[in-house]
Amino acid sequence: SLPAKLINGGIAGLIGVTCVFPIDLAKTRLQNQQNGQRMYTSLSDCLIKTIRSEGYFGMYRGAAVNLTLVTPEKAIKLAANDFFRHHLSKDGKKLTLLREMLAGCGAGTCQVIVTTPMEMLKIQLQDAGRLAAQKKLMAAQAHISSSPAAAAAEPEVERRPTATQITRELLRSKGIAGLYKGLGATLLRDVPFSIVYFPLFANLNKLGQKDPNVKAPFYVSFLSGCVAGSTAAVAVNPCDVIKTRLQSLQRGVNEDTYSGILDCTRKIWQREGPTAFFKGAYCRALVIAPLFGIAQVVYFIGIAEFLLDMLPKHRA
């Protein structure tokens, strides 16, 4: 049933995000740093420096936004894919690869309603630590410089914004469109991701089914979700880099600003080289693989069906 699908998708998203959020934070920070003042050299370096400067919970900056909105986001994505697959196979025949891709396209298009504002807020909170660390480093360098004025300057203590403050400011200055900055880039990432992910997962999962009418074992669903998720994540990583850059409201020292997708693509290519489009690709694969593996296990096990079945008994 649709309620069960929505609950399953929501539970799957909550469990998955909680497990992999620190890696996602590192991915955002690695993608955002440009050829100016680089703070991190790798995933492990980013996580170690984050813990040292911001504490353990610094790795979960922006998690509250993600955990709040990932339930409707994952629920829409998984339920929409099932909806489109169902309606594209009304004739009872097996779905062709093209129809599976169309179903994934529909799911990816539907999810951006929630994904865009969620990513917008999450990126500001995740990247705030990188920008603060960069300013602190610049202030420390100024203290040891030969300039007396610079040496006398004290680093400013800045309060990092909250999701509520960012939301209010965006709504006040730009209206609802402010929360949907980078919508085109989000579509450019999520639609191809779903087109690759869902058909690949469905076909990998079928390999573990002994009978077409019996679900595959949970470990098959998990591994299928991991392989399909990581493959799709790496395939669309250039779009994710562009989206992350466009949705970042604050810039570090000597970092570029962008007017749109084409301008962002051109500047990255010219100033950082083609390899810049794959910044954070392995982080993204490490995030998406277990996230979708866990999501598919929870979704296919059907925790919601169990909970919904228990409600009448509890009431009785």
PDB file of C-alpha atoms in Angstrom:
ATOM      1  CA  SER A   1       0.000   0.000   0.000  1.00  0.00           C
ATOM      2  CA  LEU A   2       1.055   3.599  -0.521  1.00  0.00           C
ATOM      3  CA  PRO A   3       1.195   4.447   3.249  1.00  0.00           C
ATOM      4  CA  ALA A   4       3.428   1.417   3.820  1.00  0.00           C
ATOM      5  CA  LYS A   5       5.710   2.456   0.960  1.00  0.00           C
ATOM      6  CA  LEU A   6       6.000   5.989   2.354  1.00  0.00           C
ATOM      7  CA  ILE A   7       6.774   4.732   5.865  1.00  0.00           C
ATOM      8  CA  ASN A   8       9.316   2.216   4.552  1.00  0.00           C
ATOM      9  CA  GLY A   9      11.015   4.911   2.474  1.00  0.00           C
ATOM     10  CA  GLY A  10      11.129   7.268   5.446  1.00  0.00           C
ATOM     11  CA  ILE A  11      12.576   4.695   7.856  1.00  0.00           C
ATOM     12  CA  ALA A  12      15.125   3.649   5.242  1.00  0.00           C
ATOM     13  CA  GLY A  13      16.239   7.253   4.765  1.00  0.00           C
ATOM     14  CA  LEU A  14      16.604   7.949   8.501  1.00  0.00           C
ATOM     15  CA  ILE A  15      18.725   4.861   9.134  1.00  0.00           C
ATOM     16  CA  GLY A  16      20.883   5.393   6.051  1.00  0.00           C
ATOM     17  CA  VAL A  17      21.568   9.107   6.624  1.00  0.00           C
ATOM     18  CA  THR A  18      22.501   8.576  10.273  1.00  0.00           C
ATOM     19  CA  CYS A  19      25.117   6.003   9.246  1.00  0.00           C
ATOM     20  CA  VAL A  20      26.813   7.920   6.431  1.00  0.00           C
ATOM     21  CA  PHE A  21      26.341  11.637   7.199  1.00  0.00           C
ATOM     22  CA  PRO A  22      29.982  12.368   8.236  1.00  0.00           C
ATOM     23  CA  ILE A  23      31.196  11.105   4.846  1.00  0.00           C
ATOM     24  CA  ASP A  24      28.611  13.308   3.132  1.00  0.00           C
ATOM     25  CA  LEU A  25      29.883  16.322   5.081  1.00  0.00           C
ATOM     26  CA  ALA A  26      33.441  15.565   3.912  1.00  0.00           C
ATOM     27  CA  LYS A  27      32.196  15.257   0.328  1.00  0.00           C
ATOM     28  CA  THR A  28      30.598  18.711   0.441  1.00  0.00           C
ATOM     29  CA  ARG A  29      33.717  20.339   1.872  1.00  0.00           C
ATOM     30  CA  LEU A  30      36.051  18.645  -0.605  1.00  0.00           C
ATOM     31  CA  GLN A  31      33.844  19.637  -3.549  1.00  0.00           C
ATOM     32  CA  ASN A  32      33.580  23.257  -2.451  1.00  0.00           C
ATOM     33  CA  GLN A  33      37.266  24.000  -1.921  1.00  0.00           C
ATOM     34  CA  GLN A  34      38.894  25.475  -5.006  1.00  0.00           C
ATOM     35  CA  ASN A  35      42.462  26.212  -6.048  1.00  0.00           C
ATOM     36  CA  GLY A  36      42.798  28.935  -3.438  1.00  0.00           C
ATOM     37  CA  GLN A  37      43.207  28.084   0.239  1.00  0.00           C
ATOM     38  CA  ARG A  38      42.777  24.289   0.447  1.00  0.00           C
ATOM     39  CA  MET A  39      41.925  23.017   3.905  1.00  0.00           C
ATOM     40  CA  TYR A  40      41.661  19.284   3.277  1.00  0.00           C
ATOM     41  CA  THR A  41      43.605  16.785   1.196  1.00  0.00           C
ATOM     42  CA  SER A  42      41.392  13.712   1.521  1.00  0.00           C
ATOM     43  CA  LEU A  43      38.345  12.196   3.203  1.00  0.00           C
ATOM     44  CA  SER A  44      40.279  11.065   6.281  1.00  0.00           C
ATOM     45  CA  ASP A  45      42.116  14.404   6.559  1.00  0.00           C
ATOM     46  CA  CYS A  46      38.805  16.270   6.423  1.00  0.00           C
ATOM     47  CA  LEU A  47      37.179  14.114   9.123  1.00  0.00           C
ATOM     48  CA  ILE A  48      40.223  14.291  11.433  1.00  0.00           C
ATOM     49  CA  LYS A  49      40.473  18.092  11.128  1.00  0.00           C
ATOM     50  CA  THR A  50      36.715  18.450  11.603  1.00  0.00           C
ATOM     51  CA  ILE A  51      36.799  16.445  14.850  1.00  0.00           C
ATOM     52  CA  ARG A  52      39.810  18.420  16.124  1.00  0.00           C
ATOM     53  CA  SER A  53      38.325  21.847  15.406  1.00  0.00           C
ATOM     54  CA  GLU A  54      34.585  21.223  15.851  1.00  0.00           C
ATOM     55  CA  GLY A  55      34.341  18.117  18.008  1.00  0.00           C
ATOM     56  CA  TYR A  56      32.682  14.801  17.206  1.00  0.00           C
ATOM     57  CA  PHE A  57      29.273  16.373  16.609  1.00  0.00           C
ATOM     58  CA  GLY A  58      30.867  18.750  14.122  1.00  0.00           C
ATOM     59  CA  MET A  59      30.707  15.858  11.668  1.00  0.00           C
ATOM     60  CA  TYR A  60      26.907  16.013  11.930  1.00  0.00           C
ATOM     61  CA  ARG A  61      26.443  19.704  11.112  1.00  0.00           C
ATOM     62  CA  GLY A  62      23.357  19.910   8.913  1.00  0.00           C
ATOM     63  CA  ALA A  63      22.197  16.426   9.902  1.00  0.00           C
ATOM     64  CA  ALA A  64      19.021  17.755  11.522  1.00  0.00           C
ATOM     65  CA  VAL A  65      17.891  19.258   8.203  1.00  0.00           C
ATOM     66  CA  ASN A  66      18.721  16.059   6.376  1.00  0.00           C
ATOM     67  CA  LEU A  67      16.999  13.831   8.928  1.00  0.00           C
ATOM     68  CA  THR A  68      13.905  16.031   8.875  1.00  0.00           C
ATOM     69  CA  LEU A  69      13.541  16.124   5.106  1.00  0.00           C
ATOM     70  CA  VAL A  70      15.067  12.793   4.083  1.00  0.00           C
ATOM     71  CA  THR A  71      11.886  10.961   5.106  1.00  0.00           C
ATOM     72  CA  PRO A  72       9.652  12.663   2.529  1.00  0.00           C
ATOM     73  CA  GLU A  73      12.527  12.747   0.010  1.00  0.00           C
ATOM     74  CA  LYS A  74      13.263   9.013   0.133  1.00  0.00           C
ATOM     75  CA  ALA A  75       9.577   8.173   0.450  1.00  0.00           C
ATOM     76  CA  ILE A  76       8.748  10.162  -2.690  1.00  0.00           C
ATOM     77  CA  LYS A  77      11.695   8.688  -4.606  1.00  0.00           C
ATOM     78  CA  LEU A  78      10.977   5.031  -3.829  1.00  0.00           C
ATOM     79  CA  ALA A  79       7.192   5.272  -3.961  1.00  0.00           C
ATOM     80  CA  ALA A  80       7.246   7.289  -7.210  1.00  0.00           C
ATOM     81  CA  ASN A  81       9.489   4.710  -8.863  1.00  0.00           C
ATOM     82  CA  ASP A  82       7.073   1.940  -7.845  1.00  0.00           C
ATOM     83  CA  PHE A  83       4.130   4.041  -9.070  1.00  0.00           C
ATOM     84  CA  PHE A  84       5.644   4.641 -12.507  1.00  0.00           C
ATOM     85  CA  ARG A  85       6.802   1.038 -12.841  1.00  0.00           C
ATOM     86  CA  HIS A  86       3.286  -0.162 -12.028  1.00  0.00           C
ATOM     87  CA  HIS A  87       1.621   2.093 -14.592  1.00  0.00           C
ATOM     88  CA  LEU A  88       4.216   1.384 -17.264  1.00  0.00           C
ATOM     89  CA  SER A  89       3.625  -2.361 -16.911  1.00  0.00           C
ATOM     90  CA  LYS A  90      -0.181  -2.321 -17.046  1.00  0.00           C
ATOM     91  CA  ASP A  91      -0.207  -4.799 -19.912  1.00  0.00           C
ATOM     92  CA  GLY A  92       1.281  -7.399 -17.577  1.00  0.00           C
ATOM     93  CA  LYS A  93       4.439  -7.738 -19.609  1.00  0.00           C
ATOM     94  CA  LYS A  94       7.921  -7.475 -18.209  1.00  0.00           C
ATOM     95  CA  LEU A  95       9.225  -3.904 -18.152  1.00  0.00           C
ATOM     96  CA  THR A  96      11.675  -3.119 -20.924  1.00  0.00           C
ATOM     97  CA  LEU A  97      14.918  -1.300 -20.059  1.00  0.00           C
ATOM     98  CA  LEU A  98      13.532   1.876 -21.647  1.00  0.00           C
ATOM     99  CA  ARG A  99      10.418   1.751 -19.456  1.00  0.00           C
ATOM    100  CA  GLU A 100      12.518   1.087 -16.377  1.00  0.00           C
ATOM    101  CA  MET A 101      14.570   4.166 -17.237  1.00  0.00           C
ATOM    102  CA  LEU A 102      11.391   6.211 -17.742  1.00  0.00           C
ATOM    103  CA  ALA A 103      10.145   5.130 -14.311  1.00  0.00           C
ATOM    104  CA  GLY A 104      13.471   6.197 -12.784  1.00  0.00           C
ATOM    105  CA  CYS A 105      13.272   9.511 -14.627  1.00  0.00           C
ATOM    106  CA  GLY A 106       9.817  10.135 -13.152  1.00  0.00           C
ATOM    107  CA  ALA A 107      11.035   9.277  -9.646  1.00  0.00           C
ATOM    108  CA  GLY A 108      14.051  11.594  -9.941  1.00  0.00           C
ATOM    109  CA  THR A 109      11.881  14.450 -11.189  1.00  0.00           C
ATOM    110  CA  CYS A 110       9.375  14.074  -8.337  1.00  0.00           C
ATOM    111  CA  GLN A 111      11.949  13.986  -5.558  1.00  0.00           C
ATOM    112  CA  VAL A 112      13.522  17.396  -6.333  1.00  0.00           C
ATOM    113  CA  ILE A 113      10.481  19.053  -4.720  1.00  0.00           C
ATOM    114  CA  VAL A 114      12.059  18.114  -1.389  1.00  0.00           C
ATOM    115  CA  THR A 115      15.675  17.467  -2.399  1.00  0.00           C
ATOM    116  CA  THR A 116      16.503  21.005  -3.586  1.00  0.00           C
ATOM    117  CA  PRO A 117      15.678  22.934  -0.374  1.00  0.00           C
ATOM    118  CA  MET A 118      17.089  20.094   1.735  1.00  0.00           C
ATOM    119  CA  GLU A 119      20.413  20.166  -0.135  1.00  0.00           C
ATOM    120  CA  MET A 120      20.421  23.970  -0.148  1.00  0.00           C
ATOM    121  CA  LEU A 121      20.224  24.213   3.649  1.00  0.00           C
ATOM    122  CA  LYS A 122      22.450  21.202   4.310  1.00  0.00           C
ATOM    123  CA  ILE A 123      25.299  22.548   2.160  1.00  0.00           C
ATOM    124  CA  GLN A 124      25.379  25.905   4.009  1.00  0.00           C
ATOM    125  CA  LEU A 125      25.614  24.153   7.375  1.00  0.00           C
ATOM    126  CA  GLN A 126      28.125  21.541   6.233  1.00  0.00           C
ATOM    127  CA  ASP A 127      30.449  24.070   4.611  1.00  0.00           C
ATOM    128  CA  ALA A 128      30.329  26.606   7.457  1.00  0.00           C
ATOM    129  CA  GLY A 129      33.100  24.758   9.315  1.00  0.00           C
ATOM    130  CA  ARG A 130      35.410  24.835   6.289  1.00  0.00           C
ATOM    131  CA  LEU A 131      34.928  28.579   5.838  1.00  0.00           C
ATOM    132  CA  ALA A 132      35.460  29.222   9.564  1.00  0.00           C
ATOM    133  CA  ALA A 133      38.645  27.127   9.543  1.00  0.00           C
ATOM    134  CA  GLN A 134      39.902  28.995   6.484  1.00  0.00           C
ATOM    135  CA  LYS A 135      39.343  32.382   8.147  1.00  0.00           C
ATOM    136  CA  LYS A 136      41.084  31.164  11.297  1.00  0.00           C
ATOM    137  CA  LEU A 137      44.084  30.022   9.265  1.00  0.00           C
ATOM    138  CA  MET A 138      44.254  33.346   7.411  1.00  0.00           C
ATOM    139  CA  ALA A 139      44.108  35.201  10.732  1.00  0.00           C
ATOM    140  CA  ALA A 140      46.924  33.056  12.143  1.00  0.00           C
ATOM    141  CA  GLN A 141      49.056  33.788   9.086  1.00  0.00           C
ATOM    142  CA  ALA A 142      48.373  37.495   9.517  1.00  0.00           C
ATOM    143  CA  HIS A 143      49.563  37.338  13.150  1.00  0.00           C
ATOM    144  CA  ILE A 144      52.960  36.007  12.134  1.00  0.00           C
ATOM    145  CA  SER A 145      53.355  38.333   9.163  1.00  0.00           C
ATOM    146  CA  SER A 146      55.725  41.290   9.248  1.00  0.00           C
ATOM    147  CA  SER A 147      52.910  43.819   9.165  1.00  0.00           C
ATOM    148  CA  PRO A 148      52.286  45.320  12.634  1.00  0.00           C
ATOM    149  CA  ALA A 149      48.699  46.130  11.696  1.00  0.00           C
ATOM    150  CA  ALA A 150      48.036  42.567  10.641  1.00  0.00           C
ATOM    151  CA  ALA A 151      49.759  41.204  13.732  1.00  0.00           C
ATOM    152  CA  ALA A 152      47.577  43.365  15.960  1.00  0.00           C
ATOM    153  CA  ALA A 153      44.386  42.208  14.284  1.00  0.00           C
ATOM    154  CA  GLU A 154      42.320  39.754  16.286  1.00  0.00           C
ATOM    155  CA  PRO A 155      40.357  37.062  14.510  1.00  0.00           C
ATOM    156  CA  GLU A 156      36.640  37.713  14.525  1.00  0.00           C
ATOM    157  CA  VAL A 157      34.474  35.236  16.378  1.00  0.00           C
ATOM    158  CA  GLU A 158      31.555  34.369  14.137  1.00  0.00           C
ATOM    159  CA  ARG A 159      28.411  32.599  15.138  1.00  0.00           C
ATOM    160  CA  ARG A 160      27.541  29.929  12.629  1.00  0.00           C
ATOM    161  CA  PRO A 161      24.059  30.203  11.152  1.00  0.00           C
ATOM    162  CA  THR A 162      21.275  27.763  11.894  1.00  0.00           C
ATOM    163  CA  ALA A 163      18.935  26.201   9.348  1.00  0.00           C
ATOM    164  CA  THR A 164      16.076  28.365  10.661  1.00  0.00           C
ATOM    165  CA  GLN A 165      18.099  31.582  10.259  1.00  0.00           C
ATOM    166  CA  ILE A 166      19.157  30.651   6.719  1.00  0.00           C
ATOM    167  CA  THR A 167      15.574  29.772   5.770  1.00  0.00           C
ATOM    168  CA  ARG A 168      14.172  33.025   7.159  1.00  0.00           C
ATOM    169  CA  GLU A 169      16.826  35.112   5.398  1.00  0.00           C
ATOM    170  CA  LEU A 170      16.271  33.377   2.060  1.00  0.00           C
ATOM    171  CA  LEU A 171      12.479  33.710   2.309  1.00  0.00           C
ATOM    172  CA  ARG A 172      12.800  37.368   3.326  1.00  0.00           C
ATOM    173  CA  SER A 173      15.226  38.330   0.560  1.00  0.00           C
ATOM    174  CA  LYS A 174      14.276  36.033  -2.327  1.00  0.00           C
ATOM    175  CA  GLY A 175      11.014  34.347  -1.416  1.00  0.00           C
ATOM    176  CA  ILE A 176      10.406  30.651  -1.948  1.00  0.00           C
ATOM    177  CA  ALA A 177      12.705  30.769  -5.000  1.00  0.00           C
ATOM    178  CA  GLY A 178      15.643  31.292  -2.629  1.00  0.00           C
ATOM    179  CA  LEU A 179      15.212  27.780  -1.248  1.00  0.00           C
ATOM    180  CA  TYR A 180      15.136  26.409  -4.794  1.00  0.00           C
ATOM    181  CA  LYS A 181      18.419  27.895  -5.946  1.00  0.00           C
ATOM    182  CA  GLY A 182      20.196  25.256  -7.998  1.00  0.00           C
ATOM    183  CA  LEU A 183      16.958  23.507  -8.993  1.00  0.00           C
ATOM    184  CA  GLY A 184      18.200  22.987 -12.557  1.00  0.00           C
ATOM    185  CA  ALA A 185      21.471  21.502 -11.364  1.00  0.00           C
ATOM    186  CA  THR A 186      19.607  19.266  -8.895  1.00  0.00           C
ATOM    187  CA  LEU A 187      17.436  17.955 -11.730  1.00  0.00           C
ATOM    188  CA  LEU A 188      20.563  17.496 -13.830  1.00  0.00           C
ATOM    189  CA  ARG A 189      21.980  15.274 -11.094  1.00  0.00           C
ATOM    190  CA  ASP A 190      18.943  13.420  -9.730  1.00  0.00           C
ATOM    191  CA  VAL A 191      17.160  12.511 -12.964  1.00  0.00           C
ATOM    192  CA  PRO A 192      20.201  10.770 -14.571  1.00  0.00           C
ATOM    193  CA  PHE A 193      20.975   9.185 -11.182  1.00  0.00           C
ATOM    194  CA  SER A 194      17.524   7.611 -10.995  1.00  0.00           C
ATOM    195  CA  ILE A 195      17.652   6.581 -14.663  1.00  0.00           C
ATOM    196  CA  VAL A 196      20.867   4.645 -13.933  1.00  0.00           C
ATOM    197  CA  TYR A 197      20.086   3.469 -10.397  1.00  0.00           C
ATOM    198  CA  PHE A 198      16.607   1.964 -10.514  1.00  0.00           C
ATOM    199  CA  PRO A 199      16.967  -0.226 -13.643  1.00  0.00           C
ATOM    200  CA  LEU A 200      20.409  -1.378 -12.496  1.00  0.00           C
ATOM    201  CA  PHE A 201      19.125  -2.232  -9.021  1.00  0.00           C
ATOM    202  CA  ALA A 202      16.048  -4.044 -10.357  1.00  0.00           C
ATOM    203  CA  ASN A 203      18.114  -6.217 -12.695  1.00  0.00           C
ATOM    204  CA  LEU A 204      20.809  -6.985 -10.115  1.00  0.00           C
ATOM    205  CA  ASN A 205      18.156  -7.828  -7.536  1.00  0.00           C
ATOM    206  CA  LYS A 206      16.458 -10.233  -9.963  1.00  0.00           C
ATOM    207  CA  LEU A 207      19.668 -12.263 -10.164  1.00  0.00           C
ATOM    208  CA  GLY A 208      19.115 -13.280  -6.528  1.00  0.00           C
ATOM    209  CA  GLN A 209      15.484 -14.298  -6.967  1.00  0.00           C
ATOM    210  CA  LYS A 210      14.953 -18.048  -7.254  1.00  0.00           C
ATOM    211  CA  ASP A 211      11.315 -17.421  -8.134  1.00  0.00           C
ATOM    212  CA  PRO A 212       9.915 -14.255  -9.818  1.00  0.00           C
ATOM    213  CA  ASN A 213       7.082 -14.175  -7.265  1.00  0.00           C
ATOM    214  CA  VAL A 214       9.398 -14.428  -4.230  1.00  0.00           C
ATOM    215  CA  LYS A 215      11.492 -11.556  -2.896  1.00  0.00           C
ATOM    216  CA  ALA A 216      15.254 -11.829  -3.122  1.00  0.00           C
ATOM    217  CA  PRO A 217      17.108 -12.423   0.185  1.00  0.00           C
ATOM    218  CA  PHE A 218      17.843  -9.243   2.131  1.00  0.00           C
ATOM    219  CA  TYR A 219      21.598  -9.483   1.506  1.00  0.00           C
ATOM    220  CA  VAL A 220      20.964  -9.556  -2.264  1.00  0.00           C
ATOM    221  CA  SER A 221      18.865  -6.390  -1.992  1.00  0.00           C
ATOM    222  CA  PHE A 222      21.575  -4.769   0.132  1.00  0.00           C
ATOM    223  CA  LEU A 223      24.408  -5.621  -2.253  1.00  0.00           C
ATOM    224  CA  SER A 224      22.303  -4.664  -5.287  1.00  0.00           C
ATOM    225  CA  GLY A 225      21.531  -1.295  -3.682  1.00  0.00           C
ATOM    226  CA  CYS A 226      25.210  -0.736  -2.868  1.00  0.00           C
ATOM    227  CA  VAL A 227      26.473  -1.586  -6.363  1.00  0.00           C
ATOM    228  CA  ALA A 228      23.724   0.311  -8.200  1.00  0.00           C
ATOM    229  CA  GLY A 229      24.007   3.309  -5.860  1.00  0.00           C
ATOM    230  CA  SER A 230      27.780   3.673  -6.078  1.00  0.00           C
ATOM    231  CA  THR A 231      27.741   3.233  -9.874  1.00  0.00           C
ATOM    232  CA  ALA A 232      25.062   5.878 -10.360  1.00  0.00           C
ATOM    233  CA  ALA A 233      26.744   8.211  -7.834  1.00  0.00           C
ATOM    234  CA  VAL A 234      30.092   8.219  -9.644  1.00  0.00           C
ATOM    235  CA  ALA A 235      28.370   8.566 -13.034  1.00  0.00           C
ATOM    236  CA  VAL A 236      26.622  11.808 -12.044  1.00  0.00           C
ATOM    237  CA  ASN A 237      29.352  13.237  -9.769  1.00  0.00           C
ATOM    238  CA  PRO A 238      30.214  16.091 -12.210  1.00  0.00           C
ATOM    239  CA  CYS A 239      26.600  17.277 -11.897  1.00  0.00           C
ATOM    240  CA  ASP A 240      26.833  16.996  -8.105  1.00  0.00           C
ATOM    241  CA  VAL A 241      29.966  19.183  -8.036  1.00  0.00           C
ATOM    242  CA  ILE A 242      28.185  21.837 -10.122  1.00  0.00           C
ATOM    243  CA  LYS A 243      25.088  21.665  -7.914  1.00  0.00           C
ATOM    244  CA  THR A 244      27.132  21.978  -4.710  1.00  0.00           C
ATOM    245  CA  ARG A 245      29.032  25.011  -6.021  1.00  0.00           C
ATOM    246  CA  LEU A 246      25.848  26.748  -7.226  1.00  0.00           C
ATOM    247  CA  GLN A 247      24.006  26.191  -3.954  1.00  0.00           C
ATOM    248  CA  SER A 248      26.824  27.509  -1.740  1.00  0.00           C
ATOM    249  CA  LEU A 249      25.898  31.026  -0.623  1.00  0.00           C
ATOM    250  CA  GLN A 250      29.232  31.818   1.062  1.00  0.00           C
ATOM    251  CA  ARG A 251      32.656  31.628  -0.595  1.00  0.00           C
ATOM    252  CA  GLY A 252      36.121  31.243   0.807  1.00  0.00           C
ATOM    253  CA  VAL A 253      39.134  33.442   0.046  1.00  0.00           C
ATOM    254  CA  ASN A 254      39.817  33.812  -3.709  1.00  0.00           C
ATOM    255  CA  GLU A 255      37.027  31.366  -4.620  1.00  0.00           C
ATOM    256  CA  ASP A 256      34.911  31.830  -7.739  1.00  0.00           C
ATOM    257  CA  THR A 257      31.237  32.766  -7.885  1.00  0.00           C
ATOM    258  CA  TYR A 258      28.931  31.439 -10.603  1.00  0.00           C
ATOM    259  CA  SER A 259      25.942  32.804 -12.481  1.00  0.00           C
ATOM    260  CA  GLY A 260      24.549  29.482 -13.688  1.00  0.00           C
ATOM    261  CA  ILE A 261      25.229  25.910 -14.776  1.00  0.00           C
ATOM    262  CA  LEU A 262      27.146  26.811 -17.944  1.00  0.00           C
ATOM    263  CA  ASP A 263      29.225  29.511 -16.217  1.00  0.00           C
ATOM    264  CA  CYS A 264      30.064  27.109 -13.376  1.00  0.00           C
ATOM    265  CA  THR A 265      31.018  24.320 -15.802  1.00  0.00           C
ATOM    266  CA  ARG A 266      33.239  26.635 -17.856  1.00  0.00           C
ATOM    267  CA  LYS A 267      35.085  28.114 -14.857  1.00  0.00           C
ATOM    268  CA  ILE A 268      35.709  24.740 -13.233  1.00  0.00           C
ATOM    269  CA  TRP A 269      37.033  23.319 -16.521  1.00  0.00           C
ATOM    270  CA  GLN A 270      39.285  26.304 -17.247  1.00  0.00           C
ATOM    271  CA  ARG A 271      40.632  27.006 -13.748  1.00  0.00           C
ATOM    272  CA  GLU A 272      40.675  23.616 -12.049  1.00  0.00           C
ATOM    273  CA  GLY A 273      40.766  21.139 -14.925  1.00  0.00           C
ATOM    274  CA  PRO A 274      38.455  18.234 -15.829  1.00  0.00           C
ATOM    275  CA  THR A 275      39.487  16.189 -12.777  1.00  0.00           C
ATOM    276  CA  ALA A 276      37.741  18.784 -10.558  1.00  0.00           C
ATOM    277  CA  PHE A 277      34.398  17.388 -11.727  1.00  0.00           C
ATOM    278  CA  PHE A 278      35.209  14.186  -9.849  1.00  0.00           C
ATOM    279  CA  LYS A 279      36.080  15.825  -6.532  1.00  0.00           C
ATOM    280  CA  GLY A 280      34.493  13.854  -3.736  1.00  0.00           C
ATOM    281  CA  ALA A 281      33.463  11.046  -6.122  1.00  0.00           C
ATOM    282  CA  TYR A 282      34.755   8.306  -3.837  1.00  0.00           C
ATOM    283  CA  CYS A 283      33.116  10.030  -0.842  1.00  0.00           C
ATOM    284  CA  ARG A 284      29.839  10.170  -2.706  1.00  0.00           C
ATOM    285  CA  ALA A 285      30.138   6.488  -3.630  1.00  0.00           C
ATOM    286  CA  LEU A 286      30.836   5.660   0.031  1.00  0.00           C
ATOM    287  CA  VAL A 287      27.753   7.665   1.055  1.00  0.00           C
ATOM    288  CA  ILE A 288      25.337   6.407  -1.590  1.00  0.00           C
ATOM    289  CA  ALA A 289      26.331   2.723  -1.542  1.00  0.00           C
ATOM    290  CA  PRO A 290      25.347   1.924   2.076  1.00  0.00           C
ATOM    291  CA  LEU A 291      22.579   4.561   2.044  1.00  0.00           C
ATOM    292  CA  PHE A 292      20.730   2.886  -0.801  1.00  0.00           C
ATOM    293  CA  GLY A 293      21.742  -0.591   0.314  1.00  0.00           C
ATOM    294  CA  ILE A 294      20.139   0.031   3.705  1.00  0.00           C
ATOM    295  CA  ALA A 295      17.196   1.811   2.070  1.00  0.00           C
ATOM    296  CA  GLN A 296      16.425  -1.109  -0.203  1.00  0.00           C
ATOM    297  CA  VAL A 297      16.697  -3.683   2.608  1.00  0.00           C
ATOM    298  CA  VAL A 298      14.298  -1.710   4.837  1.00  0.00           C
ATOM    299  CA  TYR A 299      12.019  -1.010   1.895  1.00  0.00           C
ATOM    300  CA  PHE A 300      11.897  -4.611   0.723  1.00  0.00           C
ATOM    301  CA  ILE A 301      11.682  -6.166   4.197  1.00  0.00           C
ATOM    302  CA  GLY A 302       8.559  -4.072   4.699  1.00  0.00           C
ATOM    303  CA  ILE A 303       8.866  -2.801   8.278  1.00  0.00           C
ATOM    304  CA  ALA A 304       5.856  -0.566   7.667  1.00  0.00           C
ATOM    305  CA  GLU A 305       3.614  -3.501   6.828  1.00  0.00           C
ATOM    306  CA  PHE A 306       4.503  -5.065  10.178  1.00  0.00           C
ATOM    307  CA  LEU A 307       3.810  -1.815  12.061  1.00  0.00           C
ATOM    308  CA  LEU A 308       0.524  -1.198  10.252  1.00  0.00           C
ATOM    309  CA  ASP A 309      -0.596  -4.771  10.921  1.00  0.00           C
ATOM    310  CA  MET A 310       0.152  -4.319  14.627  1.00  0.00           C
ATOM    311  CA  LEU A 311      -1.971  -1.171  14.979  1.00  0.00           C
ATOM    312  CA  PRO A 312      -5.394  -2.885  14.892  1.00  0.00           C
ATOM    313  CA  LYS A 313      -4.173  -5.542  17.366  1.00  0.00           C
ATOM    314  CA  HIS A 314      -2.836  -2.843  19.690  1.00  0.00           C
ATOM    315  CA  ARG A 315      -6.089  -0.938  19.564  1.00  0.00           C
ATOM    316  CA  ALA A 316      -8.044  -4.133  20.193  1.00  0.00           C
TER     317      ALA A 316
END
